[in-house]
Short mmCIF file of C-alpha atoms and ligand atoms in Angstrom, two decimals:
data_model
loop_
_atom_site.label_atom_id
_atom_site.label_comp_id
_atom_site.label_asym_id
_atom_site.label_seq_id
_atom_site.Cartn_x
_atom_site.Cartn_y
_atom_site.Cartn_z
CA MET A 1 22.36 0.30 -19.95
CA ASP A 2 20.80 2.07 -22.96
CA ILE A 3 17.69 4.10 -22.04
CA GLN A 4 17.70 6.47 -24.99
CA LYS A 5 14.02 5.85 -25.81
CA SER A 6 13.06 6.46 -22.09
CA VAL A 7 15.13 9.70 -22.09
CA SER A 8 13.29 11.09 -25.13
CA LEU A 9 9.85 9.94 -23.89
CA PHE A 10 10.58 11.80 -20.56
CA GLN A 11 11.49 14.91 -22.39
CA GLU A 12 8.12 14.79 -24.16
CA ALA A 13 6.26 13.75 -20.99
CA GLN A 14 7.51 16.78 -19.20
CA THR A 15 5.84 19.07 -21.60
CA LEU A 16 2.47 17.23 -20.97
CA PHE A 17 2.52 16.18 -17.33
CA PRO A 18 3.71 17.99 -14.22
CA GLY A 19 7.19 16.50 -13.52
CA GLY A 20 6.70 14.28 -16.56
CA VAL A 21 4.55 11.76 -14.51
CA ASN A 22 0.97 11.07 -13.37
CA SER A 23 1.96 10.32 -9.77
CA PRO A 24 4.87 11.96 -8.01
CA VAL A 25 7.02 9.20 -6.63
CA ARG A 26 7.44 7.55 -9.96
CA ALA A 27 9.36 10.59 -11.16
CA PHE A 28 12.54 9.27 -9.45
CA ARG A 29 13.32 12.64 -7.89
CA ALA A 30 14.40 11.18 -4.55
CA VAL A 31 16.93 8.74 -6.15
CA GLY A 32 18.30 10.65 -9.12
CA GLY A 33 18.17 9.72 -12.74
CA GLN A 34 14.85 9.62 -14.61
CA PRO A 35 11.97 7.26 -14.70
CA LEU A 36 11.97 4.44 -17.18
CA PHE A 37 8.98 4.08 -19.61
CA ILE A 38 7.65 0.65 -19.50
CA ALA A 39 6.72 -1.29 -22.62
CA ARG A 40 5.38 -4.39 -20.95
CA GLY A 41 5.28 -6.70 -17.85
CA GLU A 42 5.52 -10.47 -17.72
CA GLY A 43 5.51 -12.52 -14.45
CA PRO A 44 8.17 -11.01 -12.16
CA TYR A 45 9.65 -8.86 -14.86
CA LEU A 46 9.22 -5.36 -16.31
CA PHE A 47 10.61 -4.50 -19.72
CA ASP A 48 11.31 -0.90 -20.66
CA VAL A 49 10.91 0.70 -24.08
CA ASP A 50 14.67 0.26 -24.74
CA GLY A 51 14.31 -3.58 -24.24
CA ASN A 52 15.94 -3.74 -20.81
CA ARG A 53 14.55 -6.35 -18.39
CA TYR A 54 14.13 -5.77 -14.64
CA ILE A 55 13.05 -7.98 -11.81
CA ASP A 56 10.20 -5.91 -10.39
CA TYR A 57 9.61 -5.29 -6.74
CA VAL A 58 7.26 -2.41 -7.19
CA LEU A 59 4.58 -4.56 -8.84
CA SER A 60 2.43 -1.51 -9.58
CA TRP A 61 2.93 -0.54 -5.91
CA GLY A 62 1.29 -3.76 -4.58
CA PRO A 63 -1.56 -4.97 -6.66
CA LEU A 64 0.26 -7.63 -8.73
CA ILE A 65 0.53 -10.31 -6.21
CA THR A 66 0.31 -12.84 -9.00
CA GLY A 67 2.91 -10.96 -11.17
CA HIS A 68 2.47 -9.13 -14.45
CA ALA A 69 0.07 -10.37 -16.91
CA HIS A 70 -0.97 -13.58 -15.15
CA PRO A 71 -2.79 -15.70 -17.86
CA ASP A 72 -5.90 -16.18 -15.56
CA VAL A 73 -6.21 -12.46 -14.76
CA VAL A 74 -5.75 -11.52 -18.47
CA LYS A 75 -8.27 -14.14 -19.49
CA ALA A 76 -10.82 -12.82 -16.96
CA ILE A 77 -10.33 -9.26 -18.25
CA GLN A 78 -10.59 -10.27 -21.89
CA GLU A 79 -13.78 -12.22 -21.17
CA ALA A 80 -15.36 -9.34 -19.24
CA ALA A 81 -14.52 -6.86 -21.95
CA LEU A 82 -16.33 -8.92 -24.44
CA GLN A 83 -19.56 -8.31 -22.36
CA GLY A 84 -18.98 -4.55 -22.19
CA THR A 85 -16.66 -2.36 -20.23
CA SER A 86 -19.02 -0.59 -17.83
CA TYR A 87 -22.65 -0.65 -17.02
CA GLY A 88 -23.46 1.98 -14.40
CA ALA A 89 -25.80 -0.74 -13.10
CA PRO A 90 -25.33 -3.71 -10.81
CA SER A 91 -23.74 -6.88 -12.01
CA PRO A 92 -23.33 -10.29 -10.53
CA LEU A 93 -19.55 -9.80 -10.56
CA GLU A 94 -19.83 -7.36 -7.69
CA ILE A 95 -21.59 -9.96 -5.63
CA GLU A 96 -19.02 -12.55 -6.40
CA LEU A 97 -15.99 -10.28 -5.52
CA ALA A 98 -17.64 -8.97 -2.32
CA LYS A 99 -18.36 -12.65 -1.18
CA SER A 100 -14.69 -13.65 -1.94
CA ILE A 101 -13.29 -10.67 -0.04
CA MET A 102 -15.55 -11.52 2.92
CA GLU A 103 -14.33 -15.12 2.89
CA PHE A 104 -10.69 -13.73 3.27
CA MET A 105 -11.89 -11.03 5.74
CA PRO A 106 -14.76 -12.10 7.81
CA ASN A 107 -14.76 -8.91 9.77
CA ILE A 108 -16.34 -7.27 6.66
CA GLU A 109 -19.97 -7.80 6.98
CA MET A 110 -21.08 -5.26 4.20
CA LEU A 111 -19.09 -3.27 1.80
CA ARG A 112 -19.10 -0.62 -0.96
CA PHE A 113 -16.80 -0.71 -3.96
CA VAL A 114 -15.19 2.50 -5.16
CA ASN A 115 -12.32 3.20 -7.53
CA SER A 116 -9.20 3.81 -5.56
CA GLY A 117 -7.68 3.65 -2.06
CA THR A 118 -8.09 7.42 -1.73
CA GLU A 119 -11.79 7.09 -2.38
CA ALA A 120 -12.06 4.25 0.20
CA THR A 121 -10.35 6.09 3.00
CA MET A 122 -12.15 9.46 2.48
CA SER A 123 -15.49 7.59 2.29
CA ALA A 124 -14.70 5.49 5.49
CA LEU A 125 -13.86 8.72 7.36
CA ARG A 126 -16.97 10.49 6.15
CA LEU A 127 -18.91 7.35 7.32
CA ALA A 128 -17.12 7.30 10.83
CA ARG A 129 -18.10 11.04 11.25
CA ALA A 130 -21.78 10.37 10.13
CA TYR A 131 -21.96 7.36 12.46
CA THR A 132 -20.56 8.90 15.59
CA LYS A 133 -21.84 12.54 14.84
CA ARG A 134 -18.32 13.72 15.65
CA GLU A 135 -15.80 15.54 13.54
CA LYS A 136 -12.27 14.89 14.75
CA ILE A 137 -10.07 11.97 13.42
CA ILE A 138 -6.78 10.56 14.41
CA LYS A 139 -4.16 9.60 11.91
CA PHE A 140 -0.47 8.63 12.37
CA ASP A 141 2.64 10.54 11.50
CA GLY A 142 4.14 9.07 8.37
CA CYS A 143 1.00 7.02 7.39
CA TYR A 144 -0.46 7.81 4.04
CA HIS A 145 -4.04 7.28 3.20
CA GLY A 146 -4.34 8.80 -0.15
CA HIS A 147 -4.58 12.41 -1.11
CA ALA A 148 -7.91 13.68 0.34
CA ASP A 149 -7.53 17.13 1.86
CA MET A 150 -8.06 15.99 5.53
CA LEU A 151 -5.49 13.20 5.17
CA LEU A 152 -2.65 15.26 3.71
CA VAL A 153 -1.32 16.00 7.16
CA GLN A 154 1.97 14.66 8.09
CA ALA A 155 1.46 11.97 5.43
CA GLY A 156 4.01 9.45 4.21
CA SER A 157 4.70 8.19 0.56
CA GLY A 158 5.20 10.96 -1.89
CA VAL A 159 5.05 13.95 0.44
CA ALA A 160 7.64 12.27 2.67
CA THR A 161 9.71 11.19 -0.36
CA LEU A 162 9.85 14.77 -1.79
CA GLY A 163 10.31 16.28 1.76
CA LEU A 164 7.15 18.36 1.19
CA PRO A 165 5.46 20.19 4.06
CA ASP A 166 1.70 19.58 4.24
CA SER A 167 0.40 20.55 0.83
CA PRO A 168 -0.65 23.98 -0.11
CA GLY A 169 -4.22 24.01 -1.47
CA VAL A 170 -5.51 22.11 1.66
CA PRO A 171 -7.90 24.51 3.29
CA SER A 172 -6.93 24.81 6.93
CA ALA A 173 -10.61 24.12 7.83
CA ALA A 174 -10.29 20.79 6.07
CA ALA A 175 -7.29 19.70 8.01
CA SER A 176 -8.21 21.30 11.42
CA ASP A 177 -9.98 18.25 12.63
CA THR A 178 -7.24 15.92 11.72
CA LEU A 179 -5.25 15.02 14.85
CA VAL A 180 -1.78 13.35 14.47
CA ALA A 181 -0.45 10.67 16.85
CA GLN A 182 2.91 8.70 16.60
CA PHE A 183 2.82 5.23 15.21
CA ASN A 184 3.60 2.53 17.78
CA ASP A 185 2.99 5.00 20.59
CA LEU A 186 -0.37 4.50 22.47
CA GLU A 187 0.36 7.21 24.79
CA THR A 188 0.17 9.83 22.10
CA VAL A 189 -3.28 8.45 21.08
CA ASP A 190 -4.49 8.40 24.65
CA ALA A 191 -3.43 12.05 25.06
CA LEU A 192 -5.58 13.07 22.14
CA PHE A 193 -8.66 11.34 23.60
CA LYS A 194 -8.00 13.12 26.91
CA LYS A 195 -7.66 16.46 25.13
CA TYR A 196 -10.80 16.05 22.89
CA PRO A 197 -13.22 13.96 25.00
CA GLY A 198 -16.26 12.73 23.13
CA ARG A 199 -15.07 14.45 19.91
CA ILE A 200 -13.11 11.87 18.00
CA ALA A 201 -14.97 10.07 15.28
CA GLY A 202 -12.36 7.68 14.07
CA ILE A 203 -8.82 6.43 14.22
CA ILE A 204 -7.34 5.55 10.81
CA VAL A 205 -4.14 3.48 10.73
CA GLU A 206 -2.00 1.43 8.35
CA PRO A 207 -1.85 -1.56 10.68
CA VAL A 208 1.57 -2.27 9.16
CA ALA A 209 2.86 1.05 8.04
CA GLY A 210 3.81 0.76 4.38
CA ASN A 211 4.04 4.30 3.10
CA MET A 212 7.03 5.33 5.22
CA GLY A 213 8.67 2.12 4.31
CA VAL A 214 7.61 -1.01 6.07
CA VAL A 215 7.16 -0.51 9.80
CA PRO A 216 5.58 -3.36 11.69
CA PRO A 217 3.39 -2.58 14.76
CA ARG A 218 4.93 -3.24 18.09
CA PRO A 219 3.21 -6.09 20.08
CA GLY A 220 0.08 -4.64 21.74
CA PHE A 221 -0.06 -1.45 19.62
CA LEU A 222 -3.00 -2.43 17.44
CA GLN A 223 -4.64 -4.13 20.44
CA GLY A 224 -4.26 -0.99 22.31
CA LEU A 225 -5.80 1.07 19.57
CA ARG A 226 -8.69 -1.40 19.61
CA SER A 227 -9.27 -0.94 23.34
CA LEU A 228 -9.03 2.80 23.16
CA ALA A 229 -11.52 3.00 20.25
CA THR A 230 -13.90 0.78 22.08
CA GLN A 231 -13.57 2.71 25.28
CA HIS A 232 -14.29 6.14 23.60
CA GLU A 233 -16.97 4.76 21.20
CA THR A 234 -14.75 5.76 18.26
CA VAL A 235 -14.64 3.92 14.96
CA LEU A 236 -11.35 2.09 14.31
CA ILE A 237 -10.43 1.93 10.66
CA PHE A 238 -7.78 -0.31 9.35
CA ASP A 239 -6.39 1.01 6.15
CA GLU A 240 -5.55 -2.23 4.45
CA VAL A 241 -5.25 -0.83 0.96
CA MET A 242 -1.59 -1.97 0.96
CA THR A 243 -1.55 -4.72 3.70
CA GLY A 244 -4.68 -6.49 2.61
CA PHE A 245 -3.82 -9.82 0.98
CA ARG A 246 -0.17 -8.83 1.27
CA VAL A 247 0.97 -9.28 4.97
CA HIS A 248 -1.34 -12.37 5.26
CA LYS A 249 -4.08 -13.66 3.11
CA GLY A 250 -6.62 -12.25 5.52
CA GLY A 251 -4.71 -8.97 5.96
CA ALA A 252 -3.20 -7.47 9.10
CA GLN A 253 -6.45 -7.93 10.90
CA THR A 254 -6.12 -11.65 10.61
CA LEU A 255 -2.40 -11.75 11.21
CA TYR A 256 -2.67 -9.93 14.37
CA ASN A 257 -6.25 -10.95 15.27
CA ILE A 258 -7.70 -7.61 15.90
CA LYS A 259 -11.32 -6.68 14.68
CA PRO A 260 -11.43 -3.21 13.10
CA ASP A 261 -14.96 -1.53 12.86
CA LEU A 262 -14.22 -0.55 9.18
CA THR A 263 -11.55 -1.77 6.69
CA THR A 264 -10.42 0.03 3.47
CA LEU A 265 -9.14 -1.97 0.59
CA GLY A 266 -7.56 -1.44 -2.85
CA LYS A 267 -4.71 -2.76 -4.93
CA VAL A 268 -4.93 -6.61 -4.92
CA ILE A 269 -8.69 -6.73 -5.03
CA GLY A 270 -8.56 -5.19 -8.52
CA GLY A 271 -5.84 -7.48 -9.83
CA GLY A 272 -4.04 -4.59 -11.43
CA LEU A 273 -7.07 -2.53 -12.40
CA PRO A 274 -8.38 0.57 -10.61
CA VAL A 275 -10.54 -0.44 -7.63
CA GLY A 276 -11.14 0.20 -3.94
CA ALA A 277 -13.57 -0.77 -1.23
CA TYR A 278 -14.60 0.15 2.24
CA GLY A 279 -16.58 -2.11 4.55
CA GLY A 280 -17.02 -3.57 7.96
CA LYS A 281 -19.66 -3.69 10.59
CA ARG A 282 -23.16 -4.00 9.23
CA GLU A 283 -24.54 -1.53 11.75
CA ILE A 284 -22.07 1.19 10.52
CA MET A 285 -22.38 0.33 6.69
CA GLN A 286 -26.09 0.67 6.95
CA MET A 287 -25.54 4.41 7.19
CA VAL A 288 -24.41 4.48 3.60
CA ALA A 289 -26.77 5.87 0.85
CA PRO A 290 -29.22 4.81 -0.33
CA LEU A 291 -29.84 2.53 2.78
CA GLY A 292 -28.74 5.41 5.06
CA PRO A 293 -28.04 9.09 4.82
CA MET A 294 -24.26 9.18 4.36
CA TYR A 295 -23.74 10.03 0.65
CA GLN A 296 -21.09 8.49 -1.55
CA ALA A 297 -21.36 7.47 -5.20
CA GLY A 298 -19.31 6.59 -8.29
CA THR A 299 -20.01 6.17 -11.99
CA LEU A 300 -17.42 3.38 -12.41
CA SER A 301 -17.69 1.82 -8.96
CA GLY A 302 -18.09 -2.03 -9.20
CA ASN A 303 -16.70 -1.80 -12.73
CA PRO A 304 -17.01 -5.26 -14.35
CA LEU A 305 -13.31 -5.44 -15.69
CA ALA A 306 -11.91 -4.51 -12.27
CA MET A 307 -14.31 -6.98 -10.60
CA SER A 308 -13.26 -9.84 -12.92
CA ALA A 309 -9.54 -9.08 -12.46
CA GLY A 310 -9.82 -8.91 -8.75
CA LEU A 311 -11.80 -12.24 -8.67
CA ALA A 312 -9.22 -13.92 -10.76
CA ALA A 313 -6.37 -12.60 -8.55
CA LEU A 314 -7.96 -13.49 -5.20
CA GLU A 315 -8.78 -17.09 -6.62
CA LEU A 316 -5.10 -17.59 -7.34
CA ILE A 317 -3.98 -16.70 -3.76
CA ARG A 318 -6.57 -18.64 -1.88
CA GLY A 319 -4.61 -21.76 -1.08
CA ASP A 320 -2.29 -22.21 1.90
CA GLU A 321 0.46 -23.60 -0.31
CA VAL A 322 0.52 -20.31 -2.34
CA TRP A 323 1.12 -18.46 0.87
CA ARG A 324 3.74 -20.98 2.30
CA LYS A 325 5.75 -20.31 -0.87
CA LEU A 326 5.25 -16.52 -0.84
CA GLU A 327 6.37 -16.43 2.75
CA GLN A 328 9.40 -18.65 2.05
CA ALA A 329 10.49 -16.47 -0.96
CA ALA A 330 10.04 -13.31 1.04
CA ALA A 331 11.92 -14.66 3.98
CA LYS A 332 14.82 -15.79 1.78
CA LEU A 333 15.07 -12.36 0.18
CA GLU A 334 15.00 -10.68 3.56
CA ALA A 335 17.71 -12.89 4.88
CA GLY A 336 19.87 -12.58 1.64
CA ILE A 337 19.82 -8.82 1.72
CA SER A 338 20.59 -8.68 5.40
CA SER A 339 23.51 -10.91 5.06
CA ALA A 340 24.84 -9.15 1.95
CA ALA A 341 24.66 -5.85 3.93
CA LYS A 342 26.57 -7.46 6.76
CA HIS A 343 29.23 -8.69 4.46
CA ALA A 344 29.57 -5.36 2.76
CA GLY A 345 29.79 -3.61 6.20
CA ILE A 346 26.72 -1.35 5.46
CA PRO A 347 24.37 -0.89 8.40
CA ILE A 348 20.85 -1.58 7.37
CA GLN A 349 17.55 -2.14 8.98
CA GLN A 350 15.74 -4.90 6.94
CA THR A 351 11.94 -4.90 7.77
CA ARG A 352 9.36 -7.36 6.43
CA VAL A 353 5.85 -8.53 7.11
CA GLY A 354 4.50 -11.16 4.69
CA THR A 355 5.15 -10.07 1.09
CA MET A 356 6.05 -6.43 1.97
CA PHE A 357 9.64 -5.27 2.78
CA THR A 358 11.99 -2.26 3.10
CA THR A 359 15.68 -1.94 3.37
CA PHE A 360 16.37 1.07 5.55
CA PHE A 361 19.86 2.49 5.30
CA SER A 362 20.07 3.25 8.96
CA GLU A 363 21.47 2.30 12.37
CA THR A 364 18.24 3.08 14.09
CA LYS A 365 15.44 0.61 14.33
CA PRO A 366 12.41 1.97 12.50
CA VAL A 367 9.38 2.17 14.74
CA ASP A 368 7.73 5.42 13.76
CA TRP A 369 8.33 8.41 11.40
CA ASN A 370 11.02 10.04 13.76
CA THR A 371 13.04 6.77 13.58
CA VAL A 372 12.46 6.24 9.96
CA LYS A 373 13.27 9.66 8.67
CA VAL A 374 16.88 9.49 9.80
CA ALA A 375 17.64 6.86 7.21
CA ASP A 376 20.38 7.71 4.79
CA LYS A 377 18.50 8.74 1.62
CA ILE A 378 21.52 9.52 -0.41
CA ARG A 379 23.01 5.93 0.28
CA PHE A 380 19.46 4.53 -0.59
CA GLY A 381 19.60 6.59 -3.83
CA LYS A 382 23.01 4.93 -4.84
CA PHE A 383 21.81 1.48 -3.88
CA PHE A 384 18.65 2.05 -5.94
CA GLN A 385 20.73 3.08 -8.97
CA LYS A 386 23.11 0.14 -8.74
CA MET A 387 20.27 -2.21 -8.39
CA LEU A 388 18.56 -0.70 -11.44
CA GLU A 389 21.76 -0.86 -13.55
CA ASN A 390 21.91 -4.43 -12.74
CA GLY A 391 18.37 -5.27 -13.67
CA VAL A 392 16.41 -5.02 -10.29
CA TYR A 393 13.66 -2.38 -10.16
CA LEU A 394 12.83 -1.17 -6.57
CA ALA A 395 10.54 1.56 -5.38
CA PRO A 396 12.41 4.86 -6.13
CA SER A 397 12.09 6.12 -2.53
CA GLN A 398 13.56 5.05 0.94
CA PHE A 399 10.03 5.60 2.17
CA GLU A 400 7.95 3.09 0.15
CA ALA A 401 7.47 -0.63 0.52
CA GLY A 402 8.91 -3.47 -1.83
CA PHE A 403 6.51 -6.28 -2.86
CA ILE A 404 6.98 -9.74 -4.04
CA SER A 405 4.66 -11.93 -6.22
CA THR A 406 3.98 -15.61 -6.68
CA MET A 407 6.19 -15.39 -9.85
CA HIS A 408 9.17 -14.53 -7.78
CA THR A 409 10.71 -18.00 -7.86
CA ASP A 410 13.78 -19.18 -6.05
CA GLU A 411 15.86 -18.34 -9.12
CA VAL A 412 14.51 -14.79 -9.30
CA ILE A 413 15.14 -14.26 -5.56
CA ASP A 414 18.72 -15.70 -5.88
CA ALA A 415 19.48 -13.33 -8.86
CA THR A 416 18.19 -10.42 -6.71
CA ILE A 417 20.36 -11.33 -3.73
CA ALA A 418 23.41 -11.59 -6.00
CA THR A 419 22.71 -8.18 -7.38
CA ALA A 420 22.13 -6.76 -3.89
CA GLU A 421 25.62 -8.17 -2.97
CA LEU A 422 27.23 -6.40 -5.92
CA ALA A 423 25.33 -3.14 -5.18
CA LEU A 424 26.06 -3.11 -1.47
CA LYS A 425 29.75 -3.79 -2.04
CA ALA A 426 29.99 -1.00 -4.46
CA LEU A 427 28.44 1.66 -2.11
N1 HOZ B 1 2.11 6.77 -3.45
C1 HOZ B 1 1.95 5.58 -4.19
C2 HOZ B 1 2.55 4.41 -3.45
N2 HOZ B 1 2.58 4.53 -2.02
C3 HOZ B 1 2.68 5.73 -5.49
C4 HOZ B 1 1.80 5.40 -6.52
C5 HOZ B 1 2.36 5.60 -7.97
O1 HOZ B 1 3.30 6.47 -8.13
O2 HOZ B 1 1.95 5.07 -8.84
#
């Protein structure tokens, strides 16, 4: 595979950006080789600057549930751009997108648009603290909620991928109120409530962990969090930036039938443009300025291009038939990779919820960070490279999720499974 143009662009990029990239995981450090520079995306495919084509399972890290450059999304962005790219004032598009989101997720009674998942989670936590007049928060080991200071504690995603300790530059005061429990282990949560009675403002959780690879919740785990939060009058925040419109059209809260107090969103609701949102119970959201005293603002929030792209994307995934097909394609991929690994005699743990999946190179069932981190990262790196050489683009980390889109047809999934058979045999 010729990647000469990517090689020379990466050389130049390294003189301009730290590590040659604008977000760490995409630097390929955990899998070897170097990042490909992308020229364009179309449906399920990415094309690099050297003209190589890849079946894409990163899909911009989740947003592109309708594939690259879906004509309806592109048209919506074009039409919106003709009306101006940003107003810094309300537009009807915000109302339309908010109403659409609320149809998918009725637990959201009021929301605020922001520009990224990081903004959504840090704002939701500020709100939980303002509402409860408490300062401590609980997060889970291996869960990632963006890069705000208070959340870069035992985080997944890039910090897990690069094996970094908690980031320097985070003041100890900013992280001192962040308490860490184990995913899927209610006792560790209960112990924190016992240790800090009346002091915990919020629990934030990825209801299906996605940033340590996909780790589903054990039966009863999310229900247990709901009960503990209610019992201790603590705000339960489902971070559905990744799982929203991905594990089910109504997110993890619909799939598992749990009502969080607040939800954070991003990715799919922007149809590939930068966007985020936090929302939930009206009583809590009424604390947000200018209605209430909790301050949070953003010049580009509710941006008309992002609102239009999000509206078009959500419209395309509204129907049950679309979800039946997505579920079918994802299940086929899951079964195909599992059986290819079995034939090749390679132990893997294949996880999947809805359109999110991970292949862990491990003999240990992944249920939390401790069981995830034992996965064979070297073997994953080899698998990743073999898949890439043969035209399949996976997330360049053992600790990230794969995603499928409505453009991943039977033919595309079959081609992926055939490639996985080759790659696994070659390990
Ligand atoms: N940490 C992001 C996914 N969980 C990666 C984003 C990117 O590199 O673009």
